[in-house]
Tab-separated table of C-alpha atoms and ligand atoms in Angstrom:
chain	number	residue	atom	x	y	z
A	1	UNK	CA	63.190	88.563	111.776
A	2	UNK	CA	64.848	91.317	109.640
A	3	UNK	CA	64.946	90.562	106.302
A	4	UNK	CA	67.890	91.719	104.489
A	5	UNK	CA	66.663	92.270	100.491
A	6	UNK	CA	69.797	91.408	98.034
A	7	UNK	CA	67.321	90.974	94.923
A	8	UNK	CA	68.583	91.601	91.851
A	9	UNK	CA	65.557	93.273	90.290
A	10	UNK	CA	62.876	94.111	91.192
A	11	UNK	CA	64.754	95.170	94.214
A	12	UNK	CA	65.369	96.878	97.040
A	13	UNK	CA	64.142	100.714	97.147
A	14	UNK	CA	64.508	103.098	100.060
A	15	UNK	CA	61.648	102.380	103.169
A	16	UNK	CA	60.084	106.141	102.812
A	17	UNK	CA	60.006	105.735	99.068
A	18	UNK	CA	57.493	102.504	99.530
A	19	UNK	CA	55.932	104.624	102.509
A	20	UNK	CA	55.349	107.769	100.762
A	21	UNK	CA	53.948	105.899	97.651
A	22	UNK	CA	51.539	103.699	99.627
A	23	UNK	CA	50.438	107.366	100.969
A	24	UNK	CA	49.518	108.640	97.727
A	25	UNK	CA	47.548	105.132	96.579
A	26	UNK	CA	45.210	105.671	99.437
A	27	UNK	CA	45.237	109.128	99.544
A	28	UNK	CA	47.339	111.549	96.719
A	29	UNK	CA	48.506	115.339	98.129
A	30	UNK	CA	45.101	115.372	100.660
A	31	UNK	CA	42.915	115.025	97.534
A	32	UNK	CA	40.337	111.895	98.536
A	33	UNK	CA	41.523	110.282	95.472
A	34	UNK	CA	44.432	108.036	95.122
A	35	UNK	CA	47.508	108.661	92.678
A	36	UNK	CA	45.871	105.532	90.393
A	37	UNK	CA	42.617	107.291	89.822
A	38	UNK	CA	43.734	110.331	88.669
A	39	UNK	CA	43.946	112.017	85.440
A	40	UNK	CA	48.328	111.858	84.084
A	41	UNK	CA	47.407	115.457	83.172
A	42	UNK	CA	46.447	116.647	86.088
A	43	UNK	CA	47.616	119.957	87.615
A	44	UNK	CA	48.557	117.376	90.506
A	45	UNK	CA	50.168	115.022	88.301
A	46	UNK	CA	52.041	116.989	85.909
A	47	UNK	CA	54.803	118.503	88.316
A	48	UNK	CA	55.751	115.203	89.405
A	49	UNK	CA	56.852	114.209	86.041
A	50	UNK	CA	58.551	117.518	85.603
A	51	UNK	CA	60.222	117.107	89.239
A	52	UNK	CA	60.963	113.761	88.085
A	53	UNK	CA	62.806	114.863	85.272
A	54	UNK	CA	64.570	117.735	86.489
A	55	UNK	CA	65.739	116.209	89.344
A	56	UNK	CA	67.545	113.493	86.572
A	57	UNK	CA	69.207	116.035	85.164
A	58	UNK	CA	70.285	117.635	88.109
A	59	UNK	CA	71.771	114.579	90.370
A	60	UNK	CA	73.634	113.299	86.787
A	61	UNK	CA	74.558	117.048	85.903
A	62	UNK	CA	73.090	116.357	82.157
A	63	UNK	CA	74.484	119.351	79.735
A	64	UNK	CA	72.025	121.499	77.704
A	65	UNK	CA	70.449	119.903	74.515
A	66	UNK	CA	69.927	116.663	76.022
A	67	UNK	CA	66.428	115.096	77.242
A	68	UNK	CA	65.139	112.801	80.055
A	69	UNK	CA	62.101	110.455	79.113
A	70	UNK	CA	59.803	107.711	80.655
A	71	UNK	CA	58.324	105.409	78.912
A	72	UNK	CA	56.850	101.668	79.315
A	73	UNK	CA	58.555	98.875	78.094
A	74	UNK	CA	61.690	97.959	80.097
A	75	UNK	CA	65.337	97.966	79.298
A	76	UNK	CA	63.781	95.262	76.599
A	77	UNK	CA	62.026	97.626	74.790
A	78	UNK	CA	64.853	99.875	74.209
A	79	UNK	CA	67.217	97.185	72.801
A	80	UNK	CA	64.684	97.766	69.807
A	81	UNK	CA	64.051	101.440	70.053
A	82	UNK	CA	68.011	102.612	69.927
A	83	UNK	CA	68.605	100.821	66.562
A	84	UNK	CA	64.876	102.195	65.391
A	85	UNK	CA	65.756	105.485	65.952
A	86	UNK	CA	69.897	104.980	65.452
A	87	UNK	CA	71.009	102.576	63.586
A	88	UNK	CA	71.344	103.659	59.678
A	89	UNK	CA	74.026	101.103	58.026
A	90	UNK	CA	75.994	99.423	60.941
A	91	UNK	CA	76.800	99.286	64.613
A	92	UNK	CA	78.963	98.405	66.935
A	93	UNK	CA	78.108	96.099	70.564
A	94	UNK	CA	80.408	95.028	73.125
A	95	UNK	CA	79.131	91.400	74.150
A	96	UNK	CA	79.503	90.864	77.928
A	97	UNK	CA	76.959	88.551	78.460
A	98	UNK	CA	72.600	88.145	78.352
A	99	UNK	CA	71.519	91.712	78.116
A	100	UNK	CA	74.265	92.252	75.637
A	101	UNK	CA	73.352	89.644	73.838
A	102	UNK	CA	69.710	90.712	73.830
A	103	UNK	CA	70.447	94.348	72.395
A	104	UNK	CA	72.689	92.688	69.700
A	105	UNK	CA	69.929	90.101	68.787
A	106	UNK	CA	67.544	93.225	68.362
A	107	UNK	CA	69.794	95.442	66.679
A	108	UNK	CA	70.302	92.704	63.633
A	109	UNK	CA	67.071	93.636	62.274
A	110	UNK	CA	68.197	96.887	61.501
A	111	UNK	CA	71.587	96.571	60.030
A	112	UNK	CA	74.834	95.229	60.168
A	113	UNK	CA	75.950	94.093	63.851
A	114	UNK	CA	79.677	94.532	64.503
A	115	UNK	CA	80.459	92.227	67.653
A	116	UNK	CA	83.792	94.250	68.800
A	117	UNK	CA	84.115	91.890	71.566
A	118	UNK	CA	83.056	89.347	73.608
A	119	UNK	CA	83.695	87.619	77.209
A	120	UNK	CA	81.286	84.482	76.252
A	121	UNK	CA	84.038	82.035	76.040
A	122	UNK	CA	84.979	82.358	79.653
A	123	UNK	CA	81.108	82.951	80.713
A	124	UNK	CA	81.148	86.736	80.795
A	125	UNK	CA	83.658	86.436	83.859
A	126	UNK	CA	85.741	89.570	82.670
A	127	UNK	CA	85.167	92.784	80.318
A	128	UNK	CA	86.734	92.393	77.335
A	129	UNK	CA	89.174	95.733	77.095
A	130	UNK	CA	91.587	95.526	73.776
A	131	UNK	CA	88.816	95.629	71.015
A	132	UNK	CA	88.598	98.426	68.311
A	133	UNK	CA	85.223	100.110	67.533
A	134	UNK	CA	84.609	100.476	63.728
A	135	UNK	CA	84.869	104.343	62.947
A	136	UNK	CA	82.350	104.361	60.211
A	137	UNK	CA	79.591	102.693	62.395
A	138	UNK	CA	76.754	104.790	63.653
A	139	UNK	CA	76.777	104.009	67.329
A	140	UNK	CA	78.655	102.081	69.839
A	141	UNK	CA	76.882	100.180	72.302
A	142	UNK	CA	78.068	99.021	76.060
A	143	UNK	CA	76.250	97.363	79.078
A	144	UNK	CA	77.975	99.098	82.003
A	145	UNK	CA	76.809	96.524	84.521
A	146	UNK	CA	75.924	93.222	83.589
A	147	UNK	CA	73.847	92.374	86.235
A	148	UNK	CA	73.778	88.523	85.896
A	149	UNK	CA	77.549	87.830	85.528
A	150	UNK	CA	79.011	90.557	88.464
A	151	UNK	CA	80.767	92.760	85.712
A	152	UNK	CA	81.123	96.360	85.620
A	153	UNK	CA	82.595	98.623	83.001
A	154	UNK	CA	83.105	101.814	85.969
A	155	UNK	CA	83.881	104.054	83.675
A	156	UNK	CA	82.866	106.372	80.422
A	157	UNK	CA	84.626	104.485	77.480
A	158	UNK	CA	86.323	106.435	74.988
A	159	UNK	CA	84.971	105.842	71.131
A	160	UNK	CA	85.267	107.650	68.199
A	161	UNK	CA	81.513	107.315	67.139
A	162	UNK	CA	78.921	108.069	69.104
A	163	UNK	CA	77.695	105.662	72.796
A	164	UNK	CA	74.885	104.095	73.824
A	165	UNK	CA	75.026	102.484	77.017
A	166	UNK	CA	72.404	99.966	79.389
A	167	UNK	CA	72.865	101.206	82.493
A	168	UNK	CA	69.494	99.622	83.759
A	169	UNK	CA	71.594	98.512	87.379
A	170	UNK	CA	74.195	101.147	88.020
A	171	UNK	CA	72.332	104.158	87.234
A	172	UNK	CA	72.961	106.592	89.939
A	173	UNK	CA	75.654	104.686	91.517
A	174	UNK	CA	78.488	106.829	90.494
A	175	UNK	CA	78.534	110.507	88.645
A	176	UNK	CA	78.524	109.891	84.569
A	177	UNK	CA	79.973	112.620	81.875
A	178	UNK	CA	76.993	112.098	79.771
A	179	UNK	CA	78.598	114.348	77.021
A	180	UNK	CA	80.424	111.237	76.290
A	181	UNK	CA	76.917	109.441	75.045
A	182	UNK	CA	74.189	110.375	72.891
A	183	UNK	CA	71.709	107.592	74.851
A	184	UNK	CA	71.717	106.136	78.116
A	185	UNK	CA	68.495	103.801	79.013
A	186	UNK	CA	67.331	101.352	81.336
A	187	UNK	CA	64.806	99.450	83.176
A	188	UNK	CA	63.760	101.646	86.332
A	189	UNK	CA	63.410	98.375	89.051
A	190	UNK	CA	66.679	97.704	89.840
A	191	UNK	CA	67.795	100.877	91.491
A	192	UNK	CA	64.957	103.599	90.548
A	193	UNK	CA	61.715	102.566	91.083
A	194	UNK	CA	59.484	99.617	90.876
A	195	UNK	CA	58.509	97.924	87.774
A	196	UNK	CA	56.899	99.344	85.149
A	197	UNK	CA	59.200	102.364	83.632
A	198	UNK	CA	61.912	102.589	81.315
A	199	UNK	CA	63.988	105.675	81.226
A	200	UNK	CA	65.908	107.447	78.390
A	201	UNK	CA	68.546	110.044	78.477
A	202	UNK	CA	69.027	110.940	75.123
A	203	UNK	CA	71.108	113.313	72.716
A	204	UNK	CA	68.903	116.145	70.954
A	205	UNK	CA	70.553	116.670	68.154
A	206	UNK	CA	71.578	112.609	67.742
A	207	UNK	CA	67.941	112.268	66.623
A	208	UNK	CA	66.537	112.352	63.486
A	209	UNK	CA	69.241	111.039	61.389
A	210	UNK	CA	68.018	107.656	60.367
A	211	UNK	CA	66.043	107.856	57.147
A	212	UNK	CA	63.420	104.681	57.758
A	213	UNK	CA	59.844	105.490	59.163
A	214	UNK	CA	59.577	105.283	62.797
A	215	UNK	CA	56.752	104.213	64.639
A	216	UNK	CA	55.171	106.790	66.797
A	217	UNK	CA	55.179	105.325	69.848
A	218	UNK	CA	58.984	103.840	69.284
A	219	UNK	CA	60.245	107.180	68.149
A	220	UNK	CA	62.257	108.862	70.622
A	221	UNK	CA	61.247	112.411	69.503
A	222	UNK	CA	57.457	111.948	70.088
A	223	UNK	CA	57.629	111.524	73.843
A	224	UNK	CA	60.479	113.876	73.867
A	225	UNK	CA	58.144	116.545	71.978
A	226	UNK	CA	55.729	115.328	74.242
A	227	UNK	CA	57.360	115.797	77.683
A	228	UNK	CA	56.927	111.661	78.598
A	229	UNK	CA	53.221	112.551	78.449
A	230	UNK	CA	52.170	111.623	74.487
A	231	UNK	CA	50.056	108.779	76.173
A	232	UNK	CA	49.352	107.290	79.560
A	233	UNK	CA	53.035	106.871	81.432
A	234	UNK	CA	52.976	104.654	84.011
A	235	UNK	CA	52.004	107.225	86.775
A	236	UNK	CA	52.642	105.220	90.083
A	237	UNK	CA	56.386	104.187	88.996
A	238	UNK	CA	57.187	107.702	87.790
A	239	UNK	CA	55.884	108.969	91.091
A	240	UNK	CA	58.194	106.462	93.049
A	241	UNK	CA	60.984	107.240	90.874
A	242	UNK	CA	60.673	110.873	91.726
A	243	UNK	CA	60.761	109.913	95.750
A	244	UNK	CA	63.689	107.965	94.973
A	245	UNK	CA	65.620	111.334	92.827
A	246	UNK	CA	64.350	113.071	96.120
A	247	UNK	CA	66.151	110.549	98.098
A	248	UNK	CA	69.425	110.297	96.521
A	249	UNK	CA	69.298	114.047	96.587
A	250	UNK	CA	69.064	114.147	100.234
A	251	UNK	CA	71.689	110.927	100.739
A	252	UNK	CA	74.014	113.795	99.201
A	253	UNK	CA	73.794	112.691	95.445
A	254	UNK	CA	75.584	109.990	93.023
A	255	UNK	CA	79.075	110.876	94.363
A	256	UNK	CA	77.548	110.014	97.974
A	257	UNK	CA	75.538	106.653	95.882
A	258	UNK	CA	79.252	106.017	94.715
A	259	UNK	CA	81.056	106.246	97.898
A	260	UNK	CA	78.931	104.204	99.647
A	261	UNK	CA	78.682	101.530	96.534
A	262	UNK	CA	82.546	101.301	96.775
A	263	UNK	CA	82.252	100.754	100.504
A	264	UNK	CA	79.815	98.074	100.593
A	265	UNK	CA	81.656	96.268	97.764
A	266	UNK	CA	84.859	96.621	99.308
A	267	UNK	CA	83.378	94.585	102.566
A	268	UNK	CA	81.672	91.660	100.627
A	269	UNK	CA	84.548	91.276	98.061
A	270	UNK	CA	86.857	91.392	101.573
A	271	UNK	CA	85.092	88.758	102.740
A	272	UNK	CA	84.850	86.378	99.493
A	273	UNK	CA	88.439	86.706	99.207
A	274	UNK	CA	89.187	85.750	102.826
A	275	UNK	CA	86.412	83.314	103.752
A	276	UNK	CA	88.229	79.534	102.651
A	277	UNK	CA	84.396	78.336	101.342
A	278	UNK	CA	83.375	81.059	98.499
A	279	UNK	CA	85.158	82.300	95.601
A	280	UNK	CA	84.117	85.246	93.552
A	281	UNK	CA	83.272	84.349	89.921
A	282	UNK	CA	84.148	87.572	88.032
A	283	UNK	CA	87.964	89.114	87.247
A	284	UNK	CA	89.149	91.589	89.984
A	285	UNK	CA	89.256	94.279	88.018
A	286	UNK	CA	85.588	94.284	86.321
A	287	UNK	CA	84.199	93.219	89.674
A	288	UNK	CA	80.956	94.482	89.725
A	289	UNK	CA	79.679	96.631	92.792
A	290	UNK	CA	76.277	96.514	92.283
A	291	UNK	CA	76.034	92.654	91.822
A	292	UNK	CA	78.600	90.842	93.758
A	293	UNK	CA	78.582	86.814	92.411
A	294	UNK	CA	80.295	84.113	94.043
A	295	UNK	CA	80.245	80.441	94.360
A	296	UNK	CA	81.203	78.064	96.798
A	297	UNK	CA	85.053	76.993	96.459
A	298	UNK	CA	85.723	73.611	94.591
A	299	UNK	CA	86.692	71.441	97.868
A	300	UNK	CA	83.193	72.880	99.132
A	301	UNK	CA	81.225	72.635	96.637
A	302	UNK	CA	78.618	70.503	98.348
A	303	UNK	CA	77.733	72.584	101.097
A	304	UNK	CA	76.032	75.528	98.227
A	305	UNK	CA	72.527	74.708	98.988
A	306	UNK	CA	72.889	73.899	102.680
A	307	UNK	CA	74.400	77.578	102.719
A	308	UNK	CA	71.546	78.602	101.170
A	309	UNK	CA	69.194	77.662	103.365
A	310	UNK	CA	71.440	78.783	106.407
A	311	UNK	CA	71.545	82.319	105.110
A	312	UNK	CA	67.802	82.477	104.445
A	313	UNK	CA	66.789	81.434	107.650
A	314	UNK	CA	68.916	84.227	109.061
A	315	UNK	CA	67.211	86.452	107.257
A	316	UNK	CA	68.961	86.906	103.586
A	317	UNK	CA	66.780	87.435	100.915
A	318	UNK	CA	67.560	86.917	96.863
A	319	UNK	CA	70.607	85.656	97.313
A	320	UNK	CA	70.677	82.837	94.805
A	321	UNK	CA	72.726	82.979	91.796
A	322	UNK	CA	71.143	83.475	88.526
A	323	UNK	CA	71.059	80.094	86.927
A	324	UNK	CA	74.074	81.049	84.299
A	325	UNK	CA	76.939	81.599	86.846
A	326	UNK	CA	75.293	79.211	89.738
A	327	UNK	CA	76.505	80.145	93.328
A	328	UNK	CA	75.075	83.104	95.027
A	329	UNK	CA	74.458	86.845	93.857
A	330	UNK	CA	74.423	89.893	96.657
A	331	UNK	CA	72.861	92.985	94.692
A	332	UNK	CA	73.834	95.564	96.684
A	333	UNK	CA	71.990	98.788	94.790
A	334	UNK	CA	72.060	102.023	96.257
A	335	UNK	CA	69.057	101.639	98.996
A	336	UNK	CA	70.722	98.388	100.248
A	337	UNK	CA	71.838	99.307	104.035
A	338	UNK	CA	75.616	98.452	104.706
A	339	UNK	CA	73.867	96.615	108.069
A	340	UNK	CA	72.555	94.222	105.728
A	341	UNK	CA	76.324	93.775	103.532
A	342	UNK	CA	77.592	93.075	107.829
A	343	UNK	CA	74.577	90.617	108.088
A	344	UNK	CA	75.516	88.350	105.298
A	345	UNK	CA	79.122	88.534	106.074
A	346	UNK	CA	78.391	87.466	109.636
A	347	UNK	CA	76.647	84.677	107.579
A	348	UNK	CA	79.231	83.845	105.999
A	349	UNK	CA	82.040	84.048	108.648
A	350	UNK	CA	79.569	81.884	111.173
A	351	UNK	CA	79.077	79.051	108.279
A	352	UNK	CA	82.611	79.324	107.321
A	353	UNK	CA	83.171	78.211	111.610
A	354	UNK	CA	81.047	75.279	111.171
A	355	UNK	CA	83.107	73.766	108.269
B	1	PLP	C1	67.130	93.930	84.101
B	1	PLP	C2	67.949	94.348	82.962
B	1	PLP	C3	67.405	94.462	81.662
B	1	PLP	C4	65.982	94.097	81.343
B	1	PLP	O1	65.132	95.040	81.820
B	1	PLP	P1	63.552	94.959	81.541
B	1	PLP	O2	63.113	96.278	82.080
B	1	PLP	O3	63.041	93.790	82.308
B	1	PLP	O4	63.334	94.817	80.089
B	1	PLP	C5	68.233	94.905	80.657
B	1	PLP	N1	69.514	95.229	80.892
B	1	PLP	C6	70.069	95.128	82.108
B	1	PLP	C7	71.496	95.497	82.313
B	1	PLP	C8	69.306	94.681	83.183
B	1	PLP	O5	69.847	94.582	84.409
């Protein structure tokens, strides 16, 4: 049976990618040796970093004086490493649920944390939009999707200080002016790669303004300095990650990603709104397209797990809500097919007959 992969991360990646980078395990470029066995500075190895990165800064059209790094670590990692290598006096964080929370938690070791907003009294259901970011704070800091709650800030906010956004699971789903930020990051297995690699877009000239010692390894300018290559990088992610840039290159880049993102999103919300036995659990407007939450509706509340089980054994995968909104959870990231969006809505419809 075809499976149909809606998990949230690690998730789905394009076929080839997984092909190509099984290829170069067994066997990398036709040398005998696989990709895991050989030296990072290889005269092999090398250009697929610098592929990696260029292709980055090509598909996001990233201005002059800014840099692309990988690094180990996860999305996690970085919550500590922006304030590190940021945060002076004070900040600012929008709260819009877990990873938010997680960056702000972080962040509090370093200075003081203004909270500009937050969604948690209605369970991060909706983007909090009329809150004022302190002008005298060194950085503002956003989660554009918040991949356990279904929200999605779509667009590049306005602030008056500089931004620092999470996009660990929309990057590449729509085109970004990243002259608006000084640091985008994220976790690379939820629409990038597998596991394993973090990466950073960050400002130049935003560096270096923080007057505490930084750790080496947690200092943005080393592996800048260093081209992502200061120690080890995690060689087989940042070789999938560069099939994937290849991919989304050929797909027609992020405005293509974004097109089809809208499209998928469009059909599942469709459906949600239509079908009498699921409601959506985030506000219209902040619905996210990468994560698409719902629940079953109130008179029908029973039937969640027998639904469950019905769409697995047709073939959905990962579907499950995350245990703080309940319900079910369709991640629909860029290498998601809209066959498999039809699939689950055939699901749905065909359960919906039965009830
Ligand atoms: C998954 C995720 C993280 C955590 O990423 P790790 O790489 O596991 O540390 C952080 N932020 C967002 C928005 C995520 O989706």
């Amino acid at each position: 049976m075809k499976k149909h992969n809606f998990n949230a991360g690690p998730s789905i990646l394009p076929r080839e990618v997984i092909e190509s980078t099984a290829q170069a395990i067994l066997d990398f470029k036709g040398s005998g040796l696989s990709l895991m066995e050989i030296s990072h500075r290889s005269k092999d190895f090398q250009p697929v970093v610098e592929e990696a990165i260029s292709l980055f800064k090509e598909l996001l059209n990233i201005p002059d004086g800014y840099s692309v790094i990988f690094l180990g670590g996860g999305a996690s990692l970085e919550f500590c490493m922006v304030p590190y290598n940021f945060l002076e006096h004070k900040a600012a964080y929008l709260n819009t649920g877990t990873w938010a929370k997680k960056a702000i938690k972080e962040a509090k070791g370093f200075g003081e944390v203004i909270e500009v907003a937050s969604s948690a009294e209605a369970n991060y259901s909706y983007i909090p939009k009329d809150y004022i970011i302190p002008a005298d704070a060194d950085y503002f800091h956003f989660t554009s999707n918040n991949t356990i709650y279904g929200t999605e800030i779509k667009e590049d906010l306005d602030s008056p200080i500089p931004v620092i956004a999470d996009m660990s699971s929309d990057i590449l789903s729509r085109p970004i002016d990243i002259s608006k930020y000084v640091c985008i990051y994220g976790g690379a297995q939820k629409n990038l790669a597998p596991a394993g690699v973090t990466f950073v877009i960050v400002k130049d000239d935003a560096l270096g303004k923080v007057s505490r010692y930084i750790p080496t390894m947690l200092n943005y300018k080393t592996h800048i300095d260093n081209g992502s290559m200061f120690n080890t990088p995690p060689v087989v992610p940042i070789y999938s990650a560069m099939l994937t840039l290849r991919w989304v290159k050929e797909q027609g880049g992020v405005k293509e990603m974004e097109k089809r993102a809208i499209e998928k999103a469009d059909m599942l919300y469709s459906e949600i709104d239509r079908n009498k036995l699921f409601v959506g659990t985030a506000a219209k407007e902040d619905r996210s397209r990468m994560n698409i939450c719902f629940v079953m509706a109130p008179e029908y509340a029973e039937l969640e797990a027998e639904f469950l089980k019905f769409a697995t054994a047709r073939g959905m995968e990962g579907i499950k809500g995350h245990r703080s909104v309940g319900g079910f959870r369709a991640s629909c990231y860029n290498a998601l097919p809209k066959e498999s969006v039809q699939a689950l809505i055939e699901c749905m419809q065909e359960f919906e007959k039965l009830h």
